[in-house]
Coordinates of C-alpha atoms in Angstrom, one line a residue:
X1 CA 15.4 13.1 9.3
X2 CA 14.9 9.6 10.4
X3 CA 15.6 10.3 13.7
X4 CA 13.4 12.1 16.3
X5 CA 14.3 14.7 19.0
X6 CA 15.5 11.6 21.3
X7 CA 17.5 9.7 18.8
X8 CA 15.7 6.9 18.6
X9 CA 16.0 5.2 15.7
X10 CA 12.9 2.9 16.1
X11 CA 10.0 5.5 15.9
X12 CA 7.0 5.9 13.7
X13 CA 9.3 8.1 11.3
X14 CA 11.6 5.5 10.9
X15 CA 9.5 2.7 10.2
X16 CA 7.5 4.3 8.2
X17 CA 10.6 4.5 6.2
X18 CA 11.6 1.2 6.3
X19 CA 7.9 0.4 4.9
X20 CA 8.3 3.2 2.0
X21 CA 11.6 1.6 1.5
X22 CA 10.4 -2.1 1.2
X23 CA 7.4 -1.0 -0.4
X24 CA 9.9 0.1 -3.2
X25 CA 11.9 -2.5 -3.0
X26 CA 8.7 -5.2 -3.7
X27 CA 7.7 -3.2 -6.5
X28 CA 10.8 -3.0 -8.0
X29 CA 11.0 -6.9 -7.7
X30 CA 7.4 -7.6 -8.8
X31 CA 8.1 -5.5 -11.8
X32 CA 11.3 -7.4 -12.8
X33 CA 9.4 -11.1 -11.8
X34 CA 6.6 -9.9 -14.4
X35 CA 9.2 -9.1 -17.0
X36 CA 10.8 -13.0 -17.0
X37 CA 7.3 -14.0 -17.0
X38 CA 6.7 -12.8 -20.5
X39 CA 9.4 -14.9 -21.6
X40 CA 9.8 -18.2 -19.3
X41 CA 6.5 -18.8 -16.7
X42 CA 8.7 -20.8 -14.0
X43 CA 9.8 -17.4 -13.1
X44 CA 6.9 -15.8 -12.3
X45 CA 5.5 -16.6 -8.9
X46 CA 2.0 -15.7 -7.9

């Protein structure tokens, strides 16, 4: 669970999550940036 024994959503548990979550969400996006830059550079930002 996201939440902890006081309902807190902003704890360690939960931002951890958030980070896991982004961290997917970058990846996900990196991934599809590096696929337009095989075919078109201007999409590909370093």
């Amino acid at each position: 669970s996201w939440r902890d024994d006081s309902g807190d959503f902003l704890t360690n548990g939960s931002v951890i999550w958030v980070v896991n979550y982004l961290d997917r969400v970058i990846q996900q996006y990196i991934s599809f940036v590096t696929i337009y830059d095989k075919t078109d550079n201007r999409f590909f930002f370093h």
